Short mmCIF file of C-alpha atoms in Angstrom, two decimals:
data_model
loop_
_atom_site.label_atom_id
_atom_site.label_comp_id
_atom_site.label_asym_id
_atom_site.label_seq_id
_atom_site.Cartn_x
_atom_site.Cartn_y
_atom_site.Cartn_z
CA MET A 28 -4.52 -16.35 -14.49
CA ASP A 29 -2.61 -15.65 -17.65
CA TYR A 30 -0.87 -12.45 -18.11
CA GLN A 31 1.04 -12.88 -21.15
CA ASN A 32 4.05 -10.93 -19.60
CA GLU A 33 2.02 -7.67 -19.73
CA LEU A 34 4.90 -6.08 -17.21
CA SER A 35 8.26 -7.84 -19.16
CA GLY A 36 10.97 -5.58 -19.26
CA ARG A 37 9.13 -3.78 -16.69
CA ILE A 38 11.00 -2.96 -12.80
CA ALA A 39 9.05 -2.62 -10.47
CA LEU A 40 9.47 -1.69 -6.64
CA VAL A 41 6.77 -2.38 -3.47
CA THR A 42 7.43 -1.74 -0.42
CA GLY A 43 6.57 -3.55 2.93
CA GLY A 44 7.02 -6.44 0.10
CA THR A 45 7.43 -9.32 3.00
CA LYS A 46 3.77 -9.70 4.42
CA GLY A 47 -0.04 -9.07 3.46
CA ALA A 48 -1.49 -7.54 0.39
CA GLY A 49 2.16 -6.21 -0.27
CA LYS A 50 3.66 -9.71 -0.65
CA ALA A 51 0.69 -10.74 -3.09
CA ILE A 52 1.74 -7.50 -4.98
CA ALA A 53 4.65 -8.16 -5.24
CA GLU A 54 3.92 -12.05 -6.35
CA ARG A 55 1.30 -10.98 -8.79
CA LEU A 56 3.49 -8.18 -10.70
CA LEU A 57 6.33 -11.19 -10.43
CA GLN A 58 3.25 -13.39 -12.77
CA ALA A 59 3.27 -10.74 -14.87
CA GLY A 60 7.14 -10.55 -15.88
CA ALA A 61 8.28 -7.63 -13.70
CA THR A 62 11.57 -7.53 -12.64
CA VAL A 63 10.44 -7.17 -8.42
CA ILE A 64 12.03 -5.02 -5.87
CA ILE A 65 10.50 -5.65 -2.22
CA THR A 66 12.05 -3.33 0.68
CA ALA A 67 11.12 -3.83 4.54
CA ARG A 68 12.64 -3.35 8.15
CA ASN A 69 13.12 -7.41 8.43
CA ALA A 70 14.25 -10.24 5.33
CA PRO A 71 10.59 -11.94 4.94
CA GLU A 72 10.05 -14.96 6.72
CA GLU A 73 9.20 -17.51 3.27
CA GLU A 74 12.64 -16.37 1.25
CA ASN A 75 11.57 -16.10 -2.36
CA GLY A 76 15.33 -15.78 -5.33
CA ASN A 77 12.75 -14.53 -8.04
CA LEU A 78 12.44 -11.30 -5.64
CA HIS A 79 14.88 -8.98 -4.92
CA PHE A 80 15.17 -7.78 -1.03
CA ILE A 81 16.70 -4.71 0.31
CA ALA A 82 16.22 -4.14 4.04
CA ALA A 83 15.27 -0.44 4.71
CA ASP A 84 13.71 1.83 7.63
CA LEU A 85 11.03 3.86 5.38
CA SER A 86 10.42 5.65 8.08
CA THR A 87 13.98 7.62 7.86
CA ALA A 88 14.78 9.23 5.33
CA ALA A 89 18.51 7.55 5.19
CA GLY A 90 16.58 4.73 4.69
CA ALA A 91 14.66 6.62 1.33
CA GLU A 92 18.05 7.39 -0.25
CA LYS A 93 19.38 3.63 0.49
CA VAL A 94 16.97 1.75 -1.62
CA ALA A 95 17.00 4.36 -4.19
CA GLY A 96 20.32 4.51 -4.79
CA GLU A 97 21.00 0.46 -4.47
CA VAL A 98 17.99 -0.06 -7.24
CA LEU A 99 19.05 2.35 -9.47
CA SER A 100 22.72 1.00 -9.26
CA THR A 101 21.16 -1.86 -9.88
CA TYR A 102 18.64 -2.15 -12.20
CA GLY A 103 19.25 2.16 -13.68
CA ARG A 104 15.88 3.35 -14.01
CA LEU A 105 12.18 1.88 -11.96
CA ASP A 106 9.41 2.09 -14.23
CA ILE A 107 7.01 0.82 -10.77
CA LEU A 108 6.63 2.26 -7.48
CA VAL A 109 3.92 0.15 -5.47
CA ASN A 110 4.25 2.52 -2.45
CA ASN A 111 2.61 0.11 0.52
CA LEU A 112 3.88 0.33 2.84
CA GLY A 113 2.12 1.41 5.85
CA SER A 114 0.88 0.56 9.84
CA SER A 115 -0.70 1.95 12.95
CA THR A 116 1.28 1.45 15.89
CA THR A 117 -0.73 4.16 18.27
CA PRO A 118 -2.80 3.15 21.38
CA ALA A 119 -6.38 4.02 21.83
CA GLY A 120 -8.48 6.27 23.47
CA GLY A 121 -8.49 9.16 21.16
CA PHE A 122 -6.62 11.61 20.96
CA ALA A 123 -5.44 12.13 25.01
CA ALA A 124 -3.90 8.35 25.08
CA LEU A 125 -1.39 9.75 21.85
CA THR A 126 1.93 11.63 22.18
CA ASP A 127 3.09 13.89 19.51
CA GLU A 128 6.45 11.32 18.99
CA ASP A 129 2.32 8.72 17.98
CA TRP A 130 2.15 10.87 15.53
CA VAL A 131 5.34 11.48 14.20
CA SER A 132 5.99 7.70 13.78
CA THR A 133 2.69 7.38 12.32
CA LEU A 134 3.06 10.16 9.49
CA GLN A 135 7.13 9.42 8.86
CA ALA A 136 6.00 5.94 7.86
CA ASN A 137 2.80 6.60 6.18
CA LEU A 138 3.05 9.64 4.53
CA LEU A 139 6.60 10.98 4.73
CA ALA A 140 8.24 7.35 3.49
CA PRO A 141 5.77 7.24 0.51
CA VAL A 142 7.05 10.67 -0.74
CA ARG A 143 10.16 10.80 -0.36
CA LEU A 144 10.66 7.69 -2.46
CA ASP A 145 8.63 9.41 -4.78
CA ARG A 146 10.96 12.11 -5.21
CA GLU A 147 13.96 10.20 -5.45
CA PHE A 148 12.76 8.01 -8.31
CA LEU A 149 10.31 10.72 -10.32
CA PRO A 150 13.66 12.39 -12.20
CA GLN A 151 14.17 9.71 -13.86
CA MET A 152 10.62 8.53 -14.64
CA ILE A 153 10.17 12.51 -15.96
CA GLY A 154 12.73 11.89 -17.88
CA ARG A 155 12.31 9.46 -20.05
CA LYS A 156 8.11 10.23 -19.92
CA SER A 157 7.50 6.82 -18.35
CA GLY A 158 6.51 5.46 -15.32
CA VAL A 159 3.87 4.43 -12.96
CA ILE A 160 3.38 5.52 -8.96
CA ILE A 161 0.39 3.65 -7.30
CA HIS A 162 -0.27 5.41 -3.63
CA ILE A 163 -1.94 2.41 -0.60
CA ALA A 164 -4.08 4.33 0.77
CA SER A 165 -7.27 3.35 3.07
CA ILE A 166 -10.46 3.80 3.40
CA GLN A 167 -9.60 5.55 6.97
CA GLY A 168 -8.65 7.92 5.19
CA LYS A 169 -12.23 9.60 4.86
CA LEU A 170 -13.57 6.77 6.98
CA PRO A 171 -11.77 7.61 10.27
CA LEU A 172 -11.95 5.49 13.12
CA TYR A 173 -10.93 8.23 15.52
CA ASP A 174 -11.05 5.78 19.25
CA SER A 175 -8.18 3.38 17.80
CA THR A 176 -6.36 5.34 14.67
CA LEU A 177 -6.47 8.95 14.23
CA PRO A 178 -3.11 9.67 13.23
CA TYR A 179 -3.08 6.66 10.31
CA ALA A 180 -6.06 7.79 9.10
CA ALA A 181 -5.50 11.83 8.91
CA ALA A 182 -1.88 10.62 7.05
CA LYS A 183 -3.48 8.68 5.40
CA ALA A 184 -6.16 11.29 4.40
CA GLY A 185 -3.38 13.25 3.62
CA LEU A 186 -1.89 10.59 0.95
CA ARG A 187 -4.81 10.71 -0.91
CA ASN A 188 -4.61 14.79 -1.25
CA TYR A 189 -1.14 14.41 -1.79
CA SER A 190 -1.35 11.38 -4.77
CA LYS A 191 -3.70 13.63 -6.61
CA SER A 192 -1.78 16.23 -6.37
CA LEU A 193 1.30 14.88 -7.74
CA SER A 194 -0.75 13.20 -10.08
CA ASN A 195 -1.30 16.61 -11.74
CA GLU A 196 2.30 18.19 -12.25
CA VAL A 197 3.74 15.09 -13.20
CA THR A 198 1.06 13.13 -15.20
CA PRO A 199 1.40 15.58 -18.43
CA LYS A 200 5.06 14.80 -17.90
CA GLY A 201 4.39 10.75 -18.69
CA VAL A 202 3.89 9.44 -15.47
CA ARG A 203 0.63 7.55 -14.30
CA VAL A 204 -0.08 8.73 -10.17
CA LEU A 205 -3.14 6.58 -8.66
CA THR A 206 -4.10 6.31 -5.61
CA VAL A 207 -5.64 2.94 -4.46
CA SER A 208 -7.67 2.82 -0.74
CA PRO A 209 -8.23 -0.76 0.66
CA GLY A 210 -10.50 -1.55 3.73
CA TRP A 211 -10.25 -4.10 5.69
CA ILE A 212 -7.84 -7.13 4.29
CA ASN A 213 -7.89 -11.05 5.67
CA THR A 214 -3.62 -10.61 6.05
CA GLY A 215 -1.71 -13.09 8.56
CA ALA A 216 -1.81 -9.37 10.75
CA SER A 217 -5.68 -9.47 11.01
CA LYS A 218 -5.44 -13.22 11.85
CA ALA A 219 -3.33 -12.55 14.39
CA TRP A 220 -5.58 -9.70 15.67
CA LEU A 221 -8.81 -11.96 15.36
CA GLY A 222 -7.35 -15.12 17.07
CA GLU A 223 -6.93 -12.49 20.17
CA ILE A 224 -10.27 -10.37 20.31
CA ALA A 225 -11.82 -13.64 21.06
CA ARG A 226 -9.52 -15.49 23.40
CA ASN A 227 -9.95 -11.28 25.36
CA ALA A 228 -14.22 -12.45 24.42
CA ASN A 229 -14.20 -15.83 25.22
CA SER A 230 -15.84 -15.85 21.37
CA THR A 231 -15.37 -17.28 18.21
CA VAL A 232 -12.97 -16.04 15.33
CA GLU A 233 -16.04 -15.42 13.36
CA GLU A 234 -18.15 -13.68 16.25
CA ALA A 235 -14.80 -11.27 16.82
CA MET A 236 -14.76 -11.44 12.57
CA GLN A 237 -18.42 -9.95 13.26
CA ASN A 238 -18.08 -7.81 16.14
CA VAL A 239 -15.35 -6.40 13.88
CA MET A 240 -17.67 -5.62 11.07
CA ASP A 241 -19.88 -4.27 12.66
CA ALA A 242 -17.87 -1.48 13.88
CA LEU A 243 -16.94 -0.62 10.53
CA GLY A 244 -20.93 -0.04 10.01
CA GLY A 245 -20.71 -3.48 8.26
CA ILE A 246 -19.32 -5.31 4.60
CA PRO A 247 -21.72 -5.28 2.97
CA TYR A 248 -19.88 -8.13 0.65
CA GLY A 249 -19.58 -10.60 4.02
CA ARG A 250 -16.06 -10.51 4.77
CA PRO A 251 -12.73 -8.83 4.24
CA ALA A 252 -10.46 -8.25 1.04
CA GLN A 253 -7.84 -11.44 0.52
CA PRO A 254 -4.57 -9.86 0.20
CA GLU A 255 -4.33 -11.63 -3.44
CA GLU A 256 -7.98 -9.25 -4.04
CA VAL A 257 -6.17 -5.65 -3.99
CA ALA A 258 -2.97 -7.92 -5.70
CA GLU A 259 -5.01 -7.98 -8.49
CA LEU A 260 -6.42 -4.43 -8.73
CA VAL A 261 -2.81 -3.10 -8.47
CA GLY A 262 -1.70 -4.89 -11.18
CA PHE A 263 -4.65 -4.13 -13.75
CA LEU A 264 -3.65 -0.44 -12.84
CA VAL A 265 0.47 -0.68 -13.38
CA SER A 266 -0.52 -2.25 -16.89
CA PRO A 267 -0.85 -1.00 -20.31
CA ARG A 268 -4.08 -1.98 -19.59
CA ALA A 269 -5.40 1.10 -17.59
CA ASN A 270 -2.70 3.47 -19.82
CA TYR A 271 -5.50 6.22 -19.52
CA LEU A 272 -5.27 6.04 -15.26
CA THR A 273 -4.53 8.69 -13.74
CA GLY A 274 -5.14 10.57 -11.10
CA SER A 275 -8.45 8.57 -9.46
CA GLU A 276 -9.15 6.76 -6.42
CA PHE A 277 -9.72 3.21 -6.51
CA VAL A 278 -11.63 2.13 -3.21
CA ILE A 279 -11.84 -1.93 -2.93
CA ASP A 280 -13.72 -2.32 0.97
CA GLY A 281 -16.63 -4.32 -0.41
CA GLY A 282 -18.73 -1.75 0.43
CA THR A 283 -17.98 -0.86 3.78
CA VAL A 284 -17.83 2.75 2.72
CA PRO A 285 -21.40 4.35 2.78
CA THR A 286 -21.26 7.00 0.70
CA ILE A 287 -20.90 8.08 -3.50
#
């Protein structure tokens, strides 16, 4: 697809940009003409010389400071910030299985990482009265799975609330803030997870996928999202075509959430 270089001259940062939806988002912004920086703890398995990689642990304040310092010293500004980093590594079993460490580590990665990066980059956006911030949340922010991802769901709910509040503050100063809440995304990690479920249950991957969809209450579209589909939504939202959109949440879940 021809994006007519609509992001030409823009500097963009995608966190968690080496895999899954983050990788797809970075590549989509690159195709639209942006200069794209990606960050993650580890370098991408397949190096793309057109993407500027910064190794950092964004679950720490030092990681956020490192990324902001390198971006601003190298490029002088940031126009687009996509806070895509997110993960859930806590054990299943509900509230009793979770320690303080489980809660703190999940909140650091899924809520405080974007809060810190926003704080680092907003002053120069406000100074120029220009910029777009995207927070990648999750449908679990309003459809929590208490047995397996309780801290993650709570963190994403907090991110949705924070994102709306931030938009109310900085939109009058020229910065658009938006939330994108995907449902299940068919990433490489997700495929590996399905394979493990299938082996443990002595079933096919297709049966494992159906079981997961059933656990979510069903996906009317009949399958999880592809990373590129999420990336396409983000590509539109950060473009001049979406100039009047701010303070909104965009759900991309194939109809999973059963309420309006």
